[in-house]
Amino acid sequence: MRTSGIGTRYAFYVAALALALVAVTLAASGAIALGRMRVLQKELRDAVTAARAADDERALDGAARYLGLHLFNPLYQLDVERLNEAIQQTQAWLPVVSFLVVDRDGLVLTDGTATNVMYGERAPGPLPGDGADPMLIRHDAVTELRFRVAAGGVSAGWGIVTLSEPPWEASLRRLEEERTAELWQGHRASLLSLGALVLFATLGVGLLVSLLLSRTLARPLTQMSRAAAQIAAGNLDHPLTLDSPDELGDLARALNRMAGELRAHEEALRAERSDLAAKNAELERFNYTVSHDLKTPLVTIRGFAGLAGGDLAAGRNDAVRKDLGRIVAAADKMHRLLDDLLELSRIGRVVHPPEDVALGGLVREGLELLKGRLEQRGIVVEVVPDLPIVRADRRRLLEVLQNLLENAAKFTGAQEHPKVEFGMRQDGDERVFFVRDNGQGIEPRFLERVFGLFEKLDPGGEGTGVGLALVRRIIEAHGGRVWAESAGLGRGATFCFTLASGGSGAAQAPEKQVQSVLAADSSGSSHPTA
Amino acid sequence: MSAAMEKRSTLRRASLLLLLLALLAPPASRSAPPAVVHFGVIAEEPNEPDRMFTVYSSFIAELRERLAPAGIGVGELVIARDLDDLSQRLVRGQVDFVLESVFPMLTLRERSRSLEPSLLVVRRGEREYRSVFFTRQESAIQKLEDLRGHTLVLQAMRSTSAFALPRAELARAGISLVAADEGAADRRSVRYVLALAEVNQAIWVLHGKGDAGAFNEGDWQALPEKVRTQLRVFARSRPIERGLIAFRSSLEPATRARLEEVMLALDRDEAGLQALTKAAGITRFERLTPVQRQAVLDWASVLMVSRGR
């Protein structure tokens, strides 16, 4: 498949379009899913945070109350060492950032360290009043716990504990973050996998669809492209089978029409070329024949003119007379030759409009013209009945019939019962007319030669050898063919011809009214009337 | 051969020698050495045995390891509630040696009549220390005489530097010390209250629960800066030995000798030094010279007499 073909481009465009649409859809879906997931994540985190904060608050409240009681004795007794120990113990179970024990005057007594740098300083921030609950103050990363150190309603001071995020809380938060990250990664991986799956599926389907679509679109174009290439290569016998009712169908039909016209033109050209070649060959033969056959009487004239001069000088008048007679005969022959040539050339130049011709009547007319010769030789002529009406140049067709009948009568030879027959037979779709005789026949090798100009199988015979050439010229001018058939010498000959099936020379309804121009016997044959 | 292996070999040879001597010795002597010795301390106030176990665990472990080759075991640390309890345990033979400061040691010696100071305890690099008398910066007290009619914040009655020695110094100045809750004190006496911890003494003075306090110089230096700067020292005592190791008199001499040898050598390696440091900041043990021994015993007439006054 060509990658630069129109089908490939269509496939690419359609696939790219499908992919783009799917990508946009996936991106939009992913964004919506992501946004929703984040909202859910935030809601979940807020809920967990709120629940944890409530738990923390309860736990820290309990821790504050416990410390408030636990620190009372050492604070009341100003036992800083015990207070420090208590602070250290507290650090074991609470994430203490700082721990201040404040005396009744609001001054820091100890911060639990050996250096006790806060000692004697005013406690920062508010302190819970008598009977007040512990204060829980949350800052960014720390929680401050402020509580009274009291027992039995007697206050010994306050505790201020700053707590960092407890390790378990940090662990929980990390766990939550890790789990959330894992969940998110899982979701993202799922989304990506789904997206990739959909993308690949869409790519596959898109490619299939685009291929089908592109083939649907491109196949006619490809066919037309191939057809155009075939036409360009001169092969006009592959018509496009596309018959769609759209522009492509119109284009295919136009291409087919163009191919048909080109084929017709080409056939016409080929025929013309063939005709031209035949004419050229004939012209060559004609030139040769004319130069040869016209030269013969000239040689005769020239020879006998010389003899006549000698005889005249010698006073041989009789010889002179004979010489002059031969000169005149040669000149007459030359005159006949030139008349025949003129007639032959006229066939190519003089064209009469075609007309419906009753072939039977035309045969009779031809037989009438040959009546004397036929009767003289006692030739029996048979004409088949029901000859059709043909469309042809009447005068020329009469010349054909006249020449063929005369030729048949001429070569009856020594036949005791000479007979000439005009008939018709059907060869497939073709209607063949023929003139058959039972005369001297033709050697098969000369069957074609007899149609040549000035060709005479019997050099001593009468005529100039132009008749059959004339017949061929006229028949071919009518779009038909003419040929000779013979089983050999002494076995008669048949001259067949056809006329074009349509147009000029086409045969039509049979001529009912014509039976025979001659007197018909009981067998359907007729003899020339005397 | 490594040093450890060499040491082990030497110990093995010594053990074999001891075993041989034991076999050759008379039957009466053969049963005398105790299989296990016990170290006794007091966890009075606060009475927290766990603290004592924590403080002395490494010390006991080191002794146990080092005495084992000699066939001497070290039993569990014996924690007494007070001096009387420890004294009784000494009498009953439940405790073989003790570590105390001079005053409780002399008290125990007097009560048990079977305790012989043997080693000097060097703590935080000091062989001896003094007690300091301090008061608030703005106080009018300038000397011991000014304490009359005032309240002195002391630590605990068995403390040498924060009770016995200040009391001895006051007695030396002709000032009697009476408990604050012992009826109505005259204006010439000094009342005392016990704060149980040195830092408490200072805080109590600052918060007016007493007018002055007394403890040793080390405790003074250990006070938080903010606390110390609000106080001032107005009197100092004579120096006294930092601490003592004393053995029960009836302890078998060879065992005692071996114990002394081991303890004297503890500071010579890292493990022993760490055990000593963890045990209340002991730097090392030194054998008491006869002069030192006599000086310690002489303190009895001072510390014990003042108690009686």
PDB file of N, CA, C and O in Angstrom, chain A residues 76-82 84-85 89 103 105 109 113-121, chain B residues 45-46 48 51 195-200 203-204 206-207 209 222-227 230:
ATOM      1  N   TYR A  76       2.720  21.997  95.065  1.00  0.00           N
ATOM      2  CA  TYR A  76       2.294  22.569  96.346  1.00  0.00           C
ATOM      3  C   TYR A  76       3.469  22.627  97.326  1.00  0.00           C
ATOM      4  O   TYR A  76       3.628  23.569  98.082  1.00  0.00           O
ATOM      5  N   GLN A  77       4.314  21.569  97.265  1.00  0.00           N
ATOM      6  CA  GLN A  77       5.458  21.501  98.176  1.00  0.00           C
ATOM      7  C   GLN A  77       6.703  22.154  97.588  1.00  0.00           C
ATOM      8  O   GLN A  77       7.788  22.063  98.168  1.00  0.00           O
ATOM      9  N   LEU A  78       6.544  22.765  96.448  1.00  0.00           N
ATOM     10  CA  LEU A  78       7.684  23.355  95.722  1.00  0.00           C
ATOM     11  C   LEU A  78       8.805  22.324  95.543  1.00  0.00           C
ATOM     12  O   LEU A  78       9.990  22.621  95.674  1.00  0.00           O
ATOM     13  N   ASP A  79       8.440  21.105  95.278  1.00  0.00           N
ATOM     14  CA  ASP A  79       9.420  20.044  95.049  1.00  0.00           C
ATOM     15  C   ASP A  79       9.755  20.028  93.553  1.00  0.00           C
ATOM     16  O   ASP A  79       9.176  19.283  92.758  1.00  0.00           O
ATOM     17  N   VAL A  80      10.688  20.877  93.217  1.00  0.00           N
ATOM     18  CA  VAL A  80      11.035  21.045  91.795  1.00  0.00           C
ATOM     19  C   VAL A  80      11.611  19.756  91.218  1.00  0.00           C
ATOM     20  O   VAL A  80      11.386  19.428  90.056  1.00  0.00           O
ATOM     21  N   GLU A  81      12.375  19.059  92.077  1.00  0.00           N
ATOM     22  CA  GLU A  81      12.957  17.817  91.575  1.00  0.00           C
ATOM     23  C   GLU A  81      11.867  16.823  91.155  1.00  0.00           C
ATOM     24  O   GLU A  81      11.949  16.201  90.103  1.00  0.00           O
ATOM     25  N   ARG A  82      10.869  16.702  91.990  1.00  0.00           N
ATOM     26  CA  ARG A  82       9.755  15.808  91.628  1.00  0.00           C
ATOM     27  C   ARG A  82       9.017  16.327  90.386  1.00  0.00           C
ATOM     28  O   ARG A  82       8.584  15.551  89.554  1.00  0.00           O
ATOM     29  N   ASN A  84      10.318  18.057  88.034  1.00  0.00           N
ATOM     30  CA  ASN A  84      11.154  17.751  86.861  1.00  0.00           C
ATOM     31  C   ASN A  84      11.035  16.282  86.465  1.00  0.00           C
ATOM     32  O   ASN A  84      10.986  15.940  85.277  1.00  0.00           O
ATOM     33  N   GLU A  85      11.010  15.434  87.500  1.00  0.00           N
ATOM     34  CA  GLU A  85      10.834  14.011  87.202  1.00  0.00           C
ATOM     35  C   GLU A  85       9.484  13.759  86.530  1.00  0.00           C
ATOM     36  O   GLU A  85       9.379  12.973  85.568  1.00  0.00           O
ATOM     37  N   GLN A  89       8.841  12.176  82.987  1.00  0.00           N
ATOM     38  CA  GLN A  89       7.963  11.015  82.799  1.00  0.00           C
ATOM     39  C   GLN A  89       6.881  11.328  81.767  1.00  0.00           C
ATOM     40  O   GLN A  89       6.511  10.474  80.957  1.00  0.00           O
ATOM     41  N   ASP A 103       3.795  28.843  89.149  1.00  0.00           N
ATOM     42  CA  ASP A 103       3.326  28.902  90.543  1.00  0.00           C
ATOM     43  C   ASP A 103       2.077  29.772  90.660  1.00  0.00           C
ATOM     44  O   ASP A 103       1.565  30.279  89.658  1.00  0.00           O
ATOM     45  N   ASP A 105       1.708  32.642  91.608  1.00  0.00           N
ATOM     46  CA  ASP A 105       1.873  34.040  91.205  1.00  0.00           C
ATOM     47  C   ASP A 105       1.948  34.202  89.690  1.00  0.00           C
ATOM     48  O   ASP A 105       2.161  35.311  89.185  1.00  0.00           O
ATOM     49  N   LEU A 109       7.975  28.160  87.500  1.00  0.00           N
ATOM     50  CA  LEU A 109       8.778  27.552  88.553  1.00  0.00           C
ATOM     51  C   LEU A 109       9.851  26.665  87.933  1.00  0.00           C
ATOM     52  O   LEU A 109      11.006  26.692  88.339  1.00  0.00           O
ATOM     53  N   THR A 113      13.961  21.355  82.788  1.00  0.00           N
ATOM     54  CA  THR A 113      15.337  21.134  82.354  1.00  0.00           C
ATOM     55  C   THR A 113      16.299  21.505  83.477  1.00  0.00           C
ATOM     56  O   THR A 113      15.925  22.198  84.438  1.00  0.00           O
ATOM     57  N   ALA A 114      17.542  21.085  83.323  1.00  0.00           N
ATOM     58  CA  ALA A 114      18.559  21.393  84.335  1.00  0.00           C
ATOM     59  C   ALA A 114      18.875  22.877  84.339  1.00  0.00           C
ATOM     60  O   ALA A 114      19.195  23.453  85.387  1.00  0.00           O
ATOM     61  N   THR A 115      18.747  23.489  83.196  1.00  0.00           N
ATOM     62  CA  THR A 115      19.083  24.927  83.138  1.00  0.00           C
ATOM     63  C   THR A 115      17.926  25.799  83.589  1.00  0.00           C
ATOM     64  O   THR A 115      18.144  26.916  84.078  1.00  0.00           O
ATOM     65  N   ASN A 116      16.714  25.343  83.427  1.00  0.00           N
ATOM     66  CA  ASN A 116      15.508  26.043  83.888  1.00  0.00           C
ATOM     67  C   ASN A 116      15.543  27.526  83.520  1.00  0.00           C
ATOM     68  O   ASN A 116      15.369  28.414  84.364  1.00  0.00           O
ATOM     69  N   VAL A 117      15.735  27.791  82.254  1.00  0.00           N
ATOM     70  CA  VAL A 117      15.944  29.167  81.796  1.00  0.00           C
ATOM     71  C   VAL A 117      14.700  30.028  81.945  1.00  0.00           C
ATOM     72  O   VAL A 117      14.784  31.258  81.961  1.00  0.00           O
ATOM     73  N   MET A 118      13.546  29.419  82.038  1.00  0.00           N
ATOM     74  CA  MET A 118      12.315  30.207  82.140  1.00  0.00           C
ATOM     75  C   MET A 118      11.981  30.535  83.593  1.00  0.00           C
ATOM     76  O   MET A 118      10.957  31.196  83.868  1.00  0.00           O
ATOM     77  N   TYR A 119      12.811  30.083  84.518  1.00  0.00           N
ATOM     78  CA  TYR A 119      12.474  30.252  85.931  1.00  0.00           C
ATOM     79  C   TYR A 119      12.236  31.730  86.256  1.00  0.00           C
ATOM     80  O   TYR A 119      13.010  32.607  85.873  1.00  0.00           O
ATOM     81  N   GLY A 120      11.135  31.955  86.966  1.00  0.00           N
ATOM     82  CA  GLY A 120      10.841  33.295  87.455  1.00  0.00           C
ATOM     83  C   GLY A 120      10.180  34.213  86.451  1.00  0.00           C
ATOM     84  O   GLY A 120       9.780  35.329  86.808  1.00  0.00           O
ATOM     85  N   GLU A 121      10.032  33.756  85.200  1.00  0.00           N
ATOM     86  CA  GLU A 121       9.417  34.615  84.187  1.00  0.00           C
ATOM     87  C   GLU A 121       7.900  34.480  84.232  1.00  0.00           C
ATOM     88  O   GLU A 121       7.362  33.442  84.654  1.00  0.00           O
TER      89      GLU A 121
ATOM     90  N   GLU B  45      14.571   8.957 100.526  1.00  0.00           N
ATOM     91  CA  GLU B  45      13.626   9.926  99.973  1.00  0.00           C
ATOM     92  C   GLU B  45      14.195  10.474  98.680  1.00  0.00           C
ATOM     93  O   GLU B  45      15.256  11.132  98.722  1.00  0.00           O
ATOM     94  N   PRO B  46      13.608  10.265  97.597  1.00  0.00           N
ATOM     95  CA  PRO B  46      12.430   9.422  97.422  1.00  0.00           C
ATOM     96  C   PRO B  46      12.803   7.948  97.444  1.00  0.00           C
ATOM     97  O   PRO B  46      13.891   7.586  96.990  1.00  0.00           O
ATOM     98  N   GLU B  48      12.702   5.120  95.840  1.00  0.00           N
ATOM     99  CA  GLU B  48      12.434   4.637  94.483  1.00  0.00           C
ATOM    100  C   GLU B  48      13.496   3.611  94.103  1.00  0.00           C
ATOM    101  O   GLU B  48      14.561   3.954  93.581  1.00  0.00           O
ATOM    102  N   ARG B  51      15.155   3.577  90.603  1.00  0.00           N
ATOM    103  CA  ARG B  51      16.228   4.519  90.316  1.00  0.00           C
ATOM    104  C   ARG B  51      17.579   3.928  90.729  1.00  0.00           C
ATOM    105  O   ARG B  51      18.571   4.028  90.007  1.00  0.00           O
ATOM    106  N   ALA B 195      14.008  19.716 102.354  1.00  0.00           N
ATOM    107  CA  ALA B 195      13.405  19.875 101.005  1.00  0.00           C
ATOM    108  C   ALA B 195      13.609  18.639 100.133  1.00  0.00           C
ATOM    109  O   ALA B 195      13.092  18.589  98.999  1.00  0.00           O
ATOM    110  N   LEU B 196      14.371  17.682 100.619  1.00  0.00           N
ATOM    111  CA  LEU B 196      14.580  16.381  99.953  1.00  0.00           C
ATOM    112  C   LEU B 196      15.436  16.452  98.683  1.00  0.00           C
ATOM    113  O   LEU B 196      15.861  15.419  98.193  1.00  0.00           O
ATOM    114  N   ALA B 197      15.618  17.607  98.109  1.00  0.00           N
ATOM    115  CA  ALA B 197      16.459  17.706  96.905  1.00  0.00           C
ATOM    116  C   ALA B 197      17.156  19.053  96.922  1.00  0.00           C
ATOM    117  O   ALA B 197      16.589  20.044  97.413  1.00  0.00           O
ATOM    118  N   GLU B 198      18.351  19.092  96.363  1.00  0.00           N
ATOM    119  CA  GLU B 198      19.146  20.309  96.403  1.00  0.00           C
ATOM    120  C   GLU B 198      18.452  21.453  95.679  1.00  0.00           C
ATOM    121  O   GLU B 198      18.425  22.582  96.152  1.00  0.00           O
ATOM    122  N   VAL B 199      17.885  21.130  94.520  1.00  0.00           N
ATOM    123  CA  VAL B 199      17.232  22.204  93.769  1.00  0.00           C
ATOM    124  C   VAL B 199      16.022  22.735  94.542  1.00  0.00           C
ATOM    125  O   VAL B 199      15.708  23.936  94.494  1.00  0.00           O
ATOM    126  N   ASN B 200      15.377  21.842  95.252  1.00  0.00           N
ATOM    127  CA  ASN B 200      14.246  22.282  96.060  1.00  0.00           C
ATOM    128  C   ASN B 200      14.702  23.264  97.144  1.00  0.00           C
ATOM    129  O   ASN B 200      13.995  24.231  97.471  1.00  0.00           O
ATOM    130  N   ILE B 203      14.992  26.594  95.563  1.00  0.00           N
ATOM    131  CA  ILE B 203      13.674  27.146  95.224  1.00  0.00           C
ATOM    132  C   ILE B 203      12.939  27.573  96.497  1.00  0.00           C
ATOM    133  O   ILE B 203      12.290  28.637  96.550  1.00  0.00           O
ATOM    134  N   TRP B 204      13.080  26.739  97.524  1.00  0.00           N
ATOM    135  CA  TRP B 204      12.379  27.070  98.760  1.00  0.00           C
ATOM    136  C   TRP B 204      12.903  28.380  99.344  1.00  0.00           C
ATOM    137  O   TRP B 204      12.150  29.191  99.872  1.00  0.00           O
ATOM    138  N   LEU B 206      14.189  30.779  97.617  1.00  0.00           N
ATOM    139  CA  LEU B 206      13.690  31.860  96.768  1.00  0.00           C
ATOM    140  C   LEU B 206      12.199  32.118  96.997  1.00  0.00           C
ATOM    141  O   LEU B 206      11.735  33.254  96.885  1.00  0.00           O
ATOM    142  N   HIS B 207      11.449  31.094  97.321  1.00  0.00           N
ATOM    143  CA  HIS B 207      10.022  31.256  97.518  1.00  0.00           C
ATOM    144  C   HIS B 207       9.659  31.531  98.977  1.00  0.00           C
ATOM    145  O   HIS B 207       8.474  31.489  99.345  1.00  0.00           O
ATOM    146  N   LYS B 209      10.177  29.733 101.686  1.00  0.00           N
ATOM    147  CA  LYS B 209       9.894  28.653 102.612  1.00  0.00           C
ATOM    148  C   LYS B 209      11.058  28.461 103.586  1.00  0.00           C
ATOM    149  O   LYS B 209      10.981  27.632 104.500  1.00  0.00           O
ATOM    150  N   ALA B 222      25.561  23.264  90.136  1.00  0.00           N
ATOM    151  CA  ALA B 222      24.576  22.596  89.271  1.00  0.00           C
ATOM    152  C   ALA B 222      23.238  23.309  89.237  1.00  0.00           C
ATOM    153  O   ALA B 222      22.355  22.956  88.461  1.00  0.00           O
ATOM    154  N   LEU B 223      23.086  24.317  90.100  1.00  0.00           N
ATOM    155  CA  LEU B 223      21.813  25.047  90.095  1.00  0.00           C
ATOM    156  C   LEU B 223      21.590  25.736  88.759  1.00  0.00           C
ATOM    157  O   LEU B 223      22.538  26.180  88.114  1.00  0.00           O
ATOM    158  N   PRO B 224      20.342  25.835  88.317  1.00  0.00           N
ATOM    159  CA  PRO B 224      20.069  26.597  87.101  1.00  0.00           C
ATOM    160  C   PRO B 224      20.582  28.021  87.252  1.00  0.00           C
ATOM    161  O   PRO B 224      20.479  28.621  88.335  1.00  0.00           O
ATOM    162  N   GLU B 225      21.104  28.544  86.200  1.00  0.00           N
ATOM    163  CA  GLU B 225      21.719  29.865  86.214  1.00  0.00           C
ATOM    164  C   GLU B 225      20.760  30.920  86.767  1.00  0.00           C
ATOM    165  O   GLU B 225      21.114  31.773  87.579  1.00  0.00           O
ATOM    166  N   LYS B 226      19.505  30.811  86.297  1.00  0.00           N
ATOM    167  CA  LYS B 226      18.524  31.818  86.714  1.00  0.00           C
ATOM    168  C   LYS B 226      18.223  31.741  88.201  1.00  0.00           C
ATOM    169  O   LYS B 226      17.842  32.746  88.816  1.00  0.00           O
ATOM    170  N   VAL B 227      18.364  30.535  88.718  1.00  0.00           N
ATOM    171  CA  VAL B 227      18.112  30.370  90.148  1.00  0.00           C
ATOM    172  C   VAL B 227      19.323  30.838  90.950  1.00  0.00           C
ATOM    173  O   VAL B 227      19.205  31.585  91.929  1.00  0.00           O
ATOM    174  N   GLN B 230      19.999  34.485  91.627  1.00  0.00           N
ATOM    175  CA  GLN B 230      19.139  35.171  92.596  1.00  0.00           C
ATOM    176  C   GLN B 230      19.556  34.847  94.042  1.00  0.00           C
ATOM    177  O   GLN B 230      18.928  35.305  94.985  1.00  0.00           O
TER     178      GLN B 230
END
